[in-house]
């Protein structure tokens, strides 16, 4: 249990998906102009991340890894399909996002309207696929995977809401014209990244 | 973000032209600077930042992205008339994932140490917004050859940023380029110290921010681009 909490805290603060790995920067920069939309996107990312990463873990564990297919027939025990992981992971994510979109539209129209176009866009958010690939590389088990995906989602949520809050304030400041918009957003993200570096002293 | 440029290109479509006509050269050259995918279209920022600690992985990453963008543009453009509009995202993802799998297997076979260093970022070419962005904005509406050139141009434009950032980071952070020491020993003896900040992730963001600043103050047209 302590191990899981460690992973959770580590992925939220010490190894934040945005500030330590730059995953999902595209939507992070594009959708952080207003706190409200940033909040919606952040929630959607947490939700989809928590759904797809454990799902991909199950696919990896029971279909792709060497020996994983032995539950079908012992003669398949030597089959190693890990080279298919990219295609299967991204299909799972695209399918899950589509499914989530339809379910939310049908049963929770209020939430659907507030998330708007962000839900389908999540398919190509690097942080979702990134979480699945990190899960594969670090060889987490199922509980660790779940804690990791929750932490990664919350980390993204935290980062995008913080940046949106800062950018809302920036409208009143006097920035050189060539640096406005994207340029200053990059530099602010760098400064926030420096601030998050202070968490790396924490030993877990 | 990039719909403007593709719309103007689409209207310019001509009936017959040479393989390297003026227009095609422009398709190839524009993404290097004026419509650079990273600094102007804000596509593919994720990986541009993470693999730039040293020049060599950055170069290989740029090569991989260029190949994937070019060939996925080509393939999607070839089959663009038979893709149903509703499922085009899935079709695109499958084509891209297939190409990335090939790149990943080749890297693992011939350049294992670099492949370890790039870790998950090879796989993340799939969700690199440059690839999807160019497919949506260009390849779905254009002939195969211009699409292929567009892919190469955007890949190279991405590569330029990667190599510039990686060059500065490796030079200031480790005192070397391509793993070869370039800062002479006597400078260290005089008290010169490598800048540790350059090895940390935020340095890449600072450098790209400064690059954007420089690019936009040189070319005022870009200031309201995004």
Coordinates of C-alpha atoms in Angstrom, one line a residue:
Chain A
X1 CA 0.0 0.0 0.0
X2 CA 2.8 2.4 0.9
X3 CA 4.4 1.5 -2.4
X4 CA 1.3 2.6 -4.3
X5 CA 1.1 5.9 -2.5
X6 CA 4.7 6.5 -3.2
X7 CA 4.1 5.9 -6.9
X8 CA 1.1 8.2 -6.9
X9 CA 3.0 11.1 -5.2
X10 CA 6.0 10.5 -7.4
X11 CA 4.1 10.8 -10.6
X12 CA 2.1 13.8 -9.5
X13 CA 5.0 15.9 -8.3
X14 CA 8.5 14.5 -8.8
X15 CA 8.0 13.1 -12.3
X16 CA 5.1 15.3 -13.5
X17 CA 4.2 14.3 -17.0
X18 CA 4.4 17.9 -18.2
X19 CA 7.4 19.2 -16.4
X20 CA 9.6 16.2 -16.4
X21 CA 8.7 14.5 -19.6
X22 CA 6.9 17.1 -21.7
X23 CA 4.1 14.7 -22.6
X24 CA 0.9 16.3 -23.9
X25 CA 2.6 19.7 -24.4
X26 CA 0.5 20.4 -27.6
X27 CA -2.8 20.5 -25.9
X28 CA -1.2 21.9 -22.7
X29 CA -0.1 25.0 -24.6
X30 CA -3.2 25.2 -26.9
X31 CA -5.9 24.8 -24.3
X32 CA -4.5 26.8 -21.4
X33 CA -5.8 30.2 -22.2
X34 CA -8.8 30.0 -19.8
X35 CA -9.1 28.3 -16.5
X36 CA -12.5 26.8 -17.3
X37 CA -11.6 25.0 -20.5
X38 CA -8.3 23.9 -18.9
X39 CA -10.3 22.4 -16.0
X40 CA -12.5 20.5 -18.4
X41 CA -9.6 19.1 -20.4
X42 CA -7.7 18.2 -17.3
X43 CA -10.7 16.2 -15.9
X44 CA -11.2 14.4 -19.3
X45 CA -7.5 13.5 -19.3
X46 CA -7.6 12.1 -15.8
X47 CA -10.6 10.0 -16.7
X48 CA -9.3 8.6 -20.0
X49 CA -5.9 8.0 -18.5
X50 CA -7.3 6.0 -15.6
X51 CA -9.4 3.9 -18.1
X52 CA -6.9 3.2 -20.9
X53 CA -3.6 2.5 -19.0
X54 CA -4.9 -0.4 -16.9
X55 CA -6.7 -1.7 -20.0
X56 CA -3.5 -1.6 -22.0
X57 CA -1.8 -3.3 -19.1
X58 CA -4.2 -6.2 -19.4
X59 CA -3.7 -6.4 -23.1
X60 CA 0.1 -6.4 -22.7
X61 CA -0.1 -9.0 -19.9
X62 CA -2.5 -11.4 -21.4
X63 CA -2.0 -11.0 -25.2
X64 CA 1.4 -9.6 -26.1
X65 CA 4.2 -10.6 -23.7
X66 CA 6.3 -13.6 -24.2
X67 CA 4.3 -16.6 -22.8
X68 CA 1.2 -14.5 -22.3
X69 CA -0.8 -16.5 -24.8
X70 CA -0.2 -19.8 -22.9
X71 CA -3.7 -19.4 -21.3
X72 CA -5.1 -20.3 -24.7
X73 CA -2.9 -23.3 -25.5
X74 CA 0.4 -24.3 -24.0
X75 CA 2.0 -24.5 -27.5
X76 CA 1.6 -20.7 -27.8
X77 CA 3.8 -20.1 -24.8
X78 CA 6.9 -19.1 -26.8
X79 CA 5.0 -16.5 -28.9
X80 CA 6.2 -12.9 -28.3
X81 CA 4.0 -10.2 -29.8
X82 CA 5.4 -7.1 -28.0
X83 CA 6.3 -5.5 -31.4
X84 CA 2.6 -5.1 -31.9
X85 CA 2.2 -3.0 -28.7
X86 CA 2.2 0.4 -30.4
X87 CA -0.7 -0.5 -32.8
X88 CA -2.7 -2.2 -30.1
X89 CA -2.2 0.5 -27.5
X90 CA -3.2 3.3 -29.8
X91 CA -6.2 1.3 -31.0
X92 CA -7.3 0.8 -27.4
X93 CA -7.0 4.5 -26.7
X94 CA -8.8 5.6 -29.8
X95 CA -11.6 3.0 -29.1
X96 CA -11.9 3.9 -25.4
X97 CA -12.1 7.6 -26.2
X98 CA -14.8 6.9 -28.7
X99 CA -16.7 4.7 -26.3
X100 CA -16.4 7.2 -23.4
X101 CA -17.6 9.9 -25.7
X102 CA -20.7 8.0 -26.7
X103 CA -21.5 6.9 -23.1
X104 CA -21.0 10.5 -21.7
X105 CA -23.1 12.0 -24.5
X106 CA -26.0 9.5 -23.8
X107 CA -26.1 9.5 -20.0
X108 CA -24.4 12.7 -18.9
X109 CA -25.2 15.4 -21.5
X110 CA -24.3 18.2 -19.0
X111 CA -20.7 16.9 -18.6
X112 CA -20.6 16.2 -22.4
X113 CA -21.4 19.8 -23.2
X114 CA -18.8 21.2 -20.8
X115 CA -16.0 18.9 -22.2
X116 CA -17.0 19.7 -25.7
X117 CA -14.4 18.9 -28.4
X118 CA -11.7 18.1 -25.8
X119 CA -12.9 14.5 -25.4
X120 CA -12.1 13.3 -29.0
X121 CA -8.8 15.3 -29.0
X122 CA -7.5 13.3 -26.1
X123 CA -6.8 10.4 -28.5
X124 CA -3.7 12.2 -29.8
X125 CA -2.6 13.6 -26.4
X126 CA 0.9 12.2 -26.0
X127 CA 0.5 11.8 -22.3
X128 CA -2.1 9.1 -22.6
X129 CA 0.0 6.9 -24.9
X130 CA 3.1 7.9 -23.0
X131 CA 1.6 6.6 -19.7
X132 CA 1.0 3.2 -21.4
X133 CA 4.5 3.1 -22.8
X134 CA 6.1 4.0 -19.5
X135 CA 3.9 1.3 -17.8
X136 CA 5.4 -1.2 -20.3
X137 CA 9.0 0.0 -19.9
X138 CA 8.9 0.1 -16.1
X139 CA 7.2 -3.3 -15.8
X140 CA 4.6 -2.2 -13.2
X141 CA 2.0 -4.7 -11.9
X142 CA -1.7 -4.0 -12.1
X143 CA -2.1 -2.1 -8.9
X144 CA 1.0 0.0 -9.6
X145 CA -0.3 0.7 -13.1
X146 CA -3.5 2.0 -11.7
X147 CA -1.8 4.2 -9.2
X148 CA 0.6 5.4 -11.9
X149 CA -2.1 6.3 -14.3
X150 CA -4.1 8.2 -11.7
X151 CA -1.0 10.1 -10.7
X152 CA -0.1 11.0 -14.3
X153 CA -3.6 12.2 -14.9
X154 CA -3.7 14.4 -11.8
X155 CA -0.3 15.7 -12.6
X156 CA -1.5 16.9 -16.0
X157 CA -4.6 18.4 -14.5
X158 CA -2.6 20.3 -11.9
X159 CA -0.1 21.6 -14.5
X160 CA -2.7 22.8 -17.0
X161 CA -4.9 24.5 -14.5
X162 CA -1.8 26.3 -13.0
X163 CA -0.6 27.5 -16.4
X164 CA -4.1 28.7 -17.4
X165 CA -4.3 30.7 -14.1
X166 CA -1.0 32.3 -14.9
X167 CA -1.9 33.0 -18.5
X168 CA -5.1 34.7 -17.5
X169 CA -3.1 37.1 -15.4
X170 CA -0.6 37.7 -18.2
X171 CA -3.2 39.6 -20.2
X172 CA -2.5 42.6 -18.0
X173 CA 1.3 42.6 -18.3
X174 CA 3.5 44.3 -20.9
X175 CA 5.3 41.6 -22.9
X176 CA 7.4 42.4 -26.0
X177 CA 5.3 41.7 -29.1
X178 CA 7.4 38.9 -30.6
X179 CA 7.4 37.0 -27.3
X180 CA 3.6 37.2 -26.7
X181 CA 1.5 34.1 -26.8
X182 CA 3.6 30.9 -27.5
X183 CA 7.0 32.4 -26.5
X184 CA 6.0 33.5 -23.1
X185 CA 4.0 30.4 -22.5
X186 CA 7.1 28.3 -23.1
X187 CA 9.2 30.4 -20.8
X188 CA 6.6 30.3 -18.0
X189 CA 6.4 26.5 -18.4
X190 CA 10.1 26.4 -18.0
X191 CA 9.9 28.5 -14.8
X192 CA 7.2 26.2 -13.4
X193 CA 9.3 23.3 -14.3
X194 CA 12.2 24.7 -12.3
X195 CA 9.8 25.1 -9.4
X196 CA 8.7 21.5 -9.7
X197 CA 12.4 20.5 -9.7
X198 CA 12.5 21.3 -6.0
X199 CA 10.3 18.2 -5.5
X200 CA 13.0 16.0 -6.8
X201 CA 14.8 16.2 -3.5
X202 CA 12.0 14.1 -2.0
X203 CA 13.1 10.5 -1.4
X204 CA 10.4 8.0 -1.8
Chain B
X1 CA -3.4 26.1 -36.5
X2 CA -2.2 25.2 -39.9
X3 CA -5.5 25.2 -41.8
X4 CA -4.7 28.6 -43.4
X5 CA -1.6 27.5 -45.2
X6 CA -3.2 24.3 -46.5
X7 CA -6.3 26.2 -47.7
X8 CA -4.1 28.6 -49.8
X9 CA -2.2 25.7 -51.2
X10 CA -5.3 23.8 -52.1
X11 CA -6.6 26.7 -54.2
X12 CA -3.3 26.8 -56.1
X13 CA -3.6 23.2 -57.3
X14 CA -2.6 23.0 -60.9
X15 CA -3.2 20.4 -63.6
X16 CA 0.3 19.5 -64.8
X17 CA 3.7 20.3 -63.3
X18 CA 7.2 19.0 -63.0
X19 CA 8.4 17.0 -60.1
X20 CA 10.4 19.9 -58.6
X21 CA 8.3 22.8 -59.8
X22 CA 8.4 26.1 -58.0
X23 CA 5.4 25.3 -56.0
X24 CA 6.7 22.0 -54.9
X25 CA 10.0 23.6 -53.8
X26 CA 8.0 26.0 -51.8
X27 CA 6.1 23.2 -50.1
X28 CA 9.4 21.7 -49.2
X29 CA 11.0 24.9 -48.0
X30 CA 8.3 26.8 -46.1
X31 CA 8.1 24.5 -43.1
X32 CA 11.8 25.1 -42.5
X33 CA 11.2 28.6 -41.3
X34 CA 8.0 30.5 -42.1
X35 CA 5.6 27.7 -41.2
X36 CA 7.9 25.7 -38.9
X37 CA 5.9 23.0 -37.2
X38 CA 7.3 23.5 -33.8
X39 CA 7.6 27.2 -33.4
X40 CA 4.8 28.5 -35.6
X41 CA 2.2 25.7 -35.8
X42 CA 2.8 24.5 -32.2
X43 CA 2.9 20.9 -33.3
X44 CA 5.1 18.1 -31.9
X45 CA 6.4 20.2 -29.0
X46 CA 6.4 17.2 -26.7
X47 CA 9.2 15.2 -28.1
X48 CA 11.1 18.2 -29.4
X49 CA 11.9 19.0 -25.7
X50 CA 12.6 15.6 -24.3
X51 CA 15.2 14.1 -26.6
X52 CA 17.4 17.2 -26.9
X53 CA 20.0 16.6 -24.2
X54 CA 22.6 15.4 -26.8
X55 CA 22.9 16.0 -30.5
X56 CA 23.0 12.3 -31.6
X57 CA 19.7 11.1 -30.2
X58 CA 18.1 14.4 -31.5
X59 CA 19.4 13.8 -35.0
X60 CA 18.1 10.2 -35.0
X61 CA 14.8 11.3 -33.6
X62 CA 14.5 14.0 -36.3
X63 CA 15.3 11.4 -39.0
X64 CA 12.6 9.0 -37.6
X65 CA 10.0 11.7 -37.5
X66 CA 10.9 12.9 -41.1
X67 CA 10.5 9.3 -42.4
X68 CA 7.3 8.7 -40.6
X69 CA 5.7 12.0 -41.6
X70 CA 6.8 11.7 -45.3
X71 CA 5.6 8.1 -45.8
X72 CA 2.4 8.4 -43.8
X73 CA 1.6 11.5 -45.8
X74 CA 2.3 9.5 -49.0
X75 CA 0.2 6.5 -48.0
X76 CA -2.8 8.5 -46.7
X77 CA -2.7 10.7 -49.8
X78 CA -2.7 7.6 -52.0
X79 CA -5.8 6.2 -50.3
X80 CA -7.4 9.5 -49.4
X81 CA -10.4 8.9 -51.7
X82 CA -11.4 5.6 -50.3
X83 CA -11.2 6.5 -46.5
X84 CA -14.7 7.1 -45.0
X85 CA -14.6 10.4 -43.3
X86 CA -16.0 9.2 -40.0
X87 CA -13.3 6.7 -39.3
X88 CA -10.4 8.6 -40.8
X89 CA -8.6 9.2 -37.5
X90 CA -8.4 5.5 -36.8
X91 CA -7.2 4.7 -40.3
X92 CA -4.5 7.4 -39.9
X93 CA -3.5 6.1 -36.5
X94 CA -3.1 2.6 -37.8
X95 CA -0.9 3.7 -40.8
X96 CA 1.2 5.9 -38.5
X97 CA 1.5 3.2 -35.8
X98 CA 2.7 0.7 -38.5
X99 CA 5.4 3.0 -39.7
X100 CA 6.5 3.8 -36.2
X101 CA 6.7 0.1 -35.4
X102 CA 9.1 -0.3 -38.4
X103 CA 11.3 2.6 -37.2
X104 CA 11.3 1.3 -33.7
X105 CA 12.3 -2.3 -34.8
X106 CA 15.1 -0.9 -37.1
X107 CA 16.5 1.2 -34.2
X108 CA 16.4 -1.7 -31.8
X109 CA 18.3 -3.8 -34.3
X110 CA 21.0 -1.5 -35.4
X111 CA 21.3 1.4 -32.9
X112 CA 20.4 -0.2 -29.6
X113 CA 22.0 2.3 -27.3
X114 CA 20.3 5.2 -29.0
X115 CA 17.0 3.4 -28.9
X116 CA 17.4 2.9 -25.1
X117 CA 18.1 6.6 -24.7
X118 CA 15.1 7.6 -26.7
X119 CA 13.0 5.1 -24.6
X120 CA 9.3 5.8 -25.0
X121 CA 9.7 8.7 -27.3
X122 CA 10.1 6.6 -30.4
X123 CA 6.6 5.2 -29.7
X124 CA 5.3 8.6 -29.1
X125 CA 6.0 9.6 -32.7
X126 CA 2.5 8.1 -33.2
X127 CA 0.9 10.8 -31.2
X128 CA 3.4 13.4 -32.4
X129 CA 1.0 16.2 -33.5
X130 CA 3.1 16.9 -36.5
X131 CA 2.3 13.6 -38.2
X132 CA -1.5 13.8 -37.4
X133 CA -1.6 17.6 -38.1
X134 CA 0.0 17.3 -41.5
X135 CA -2.2 14.3 -42.4
X136 CA -5.4 16.2 -41.5
X137 CA -4.3 19.5 -43.0
X138 CA -2.5 18.5 -46.1
X139 CA -2.4 14.8 -47.1
X140 CA -6.2 14.3 -47.0
X141 CA -6.7 17.0 -49.7
X142 CA -3.5 16.8 -51.9
X143 CA -1.9 14.6 -54.4
X144 CA 0.8 12.0 -53.3
X145 CA 3.9 13.8 -54.5
X146 CA 3.3 17.2 -52.9
X147 CA 2.2 15.4 -49.7
X148 CA 5.4 13.5 -49.6
X149 CA 7.4 16.7 -50.0
X150 CA 5.3 18.4 -47.3
X151 CA 6.1 15.5 -45.0
X152 CA 9.8 15.8 -45.6
X153 CA 9.7 19.6 -45.3
X154 CA 7.9 19.4 -41.9
X155 CA 10.1 16.7 -40.7
X156 CA 13.2 18.7 -41.5
X157 CA 11.7 21.8 -40.0
X158 CA 11.2 19.8 -36.8
X159 CA 14.7 18.5 -37.1
X160 CA 16.3 21.9 -37.3
X161 CA 14.7 23.0 -34.0
X162 CA 15.8 19.7 -32.4
X163 CA 19.4 19.9 -33.5
X164 CA 19.7 23.6 -32.6
X165 CA 18.3 23.0 -29.1
X166 CA 20.4 19.9 -28.7
X167 CA 23.6 21.6 -29.9
X168 CA 23.2 24.4 -27.3
X169 CA 22.3 22.1 -24.5
X170 CA 25.1 19.6 -25.1
X171 CA 27.7 22.4 -25.7
X172 CA 26.8 24.3 -22.5
X173 CA 25.7 21.4 -20.4
X174 CA 28.4 18.9 -21.1
X175 CA 31.0 20.8 -23.0
X176 CA 30.8 18.5 -26.0
X177 CA 29.2 18.0 -29.4
X178 CA 28.3 14.6 -30.7
X179 CA 29.9 13.2 -27.6
X180 CA 33.3 14.8 -28.5
X181 CA 34.8 17.2 -26.0
X182 CA 35.0 20.7 -27.6
X183 CA 35.6 22.8 -24.5
X184 CA 39.4 22.7 -23.9
X185 CA 40.8 21.5 -20.6
X186 CA 42.6 24.8 -19.9
X187 CA 39.2 26.6 -19.7
X188 CA 38.1 24.1 -17.0
X189 CA 41.4 24.7 -15.2
X190 CA 40.7 28.5 -15.2
X191 CA 37.4 27.8 -13.4
X192 CA 34.9 27.3 -16.2
X193 CA 32.1 25.0 -15.1
X194 CA 29.5 23.2 -17.2
X195 CA 26.0 24.6 -16.8
X196 CA 24.1 21.8 -15.0
X197 CA 20.7 23.5 -15.7
X198 CA 21.2 22.8 -19.4
X199 CA 20.9 19.1 -18.8
X200 CA 17.6 19.5 -17.0
X201 CA 14.2 19.5 -18.8
X202 CA 13.3 23.2 -18.4
X203 CA 16.4 24.4 -20.3
X204 CA 14.8 23.1 -23.5
X205 CA 11.7 25.2 -22.9
X206 CA 13.8 28.3 -22.3
X207 CA 15.8 27.7 -25.5
X208 CA 12.7 27.2 -27.6
X209 CA 11.0 30.3 -26.0
X210 CA 14.1 32.3 -27.0
X211 CA 14.2 30.8 -30.5
X212 CA 10.5 31.9 -31.0
X213 CA 11.3 35.3 -29.7
X214 CA 14.2 35.6 -32.2
X215 CA 12.2 34.2 -35.1
X216 CA 9.3 36.5 -34.5
X217 CA 11.3 39.6 -34.1
X218 CA 13.0 38.8 -37.4
X219 CA 9.8 38.1 -39.2
X220 CA 7.0 40.4 -37.9
X221 CA 4.3 38.5 -39.9
X222 CA 4.4 35.7 -37.5
X223 CA 3.6 37.7 -34.4
X224 CA -0.2 37.1 -34.6
X225 CA 0.2 33.6 -36.0
X226 CA -0.9 31.9 -32.9

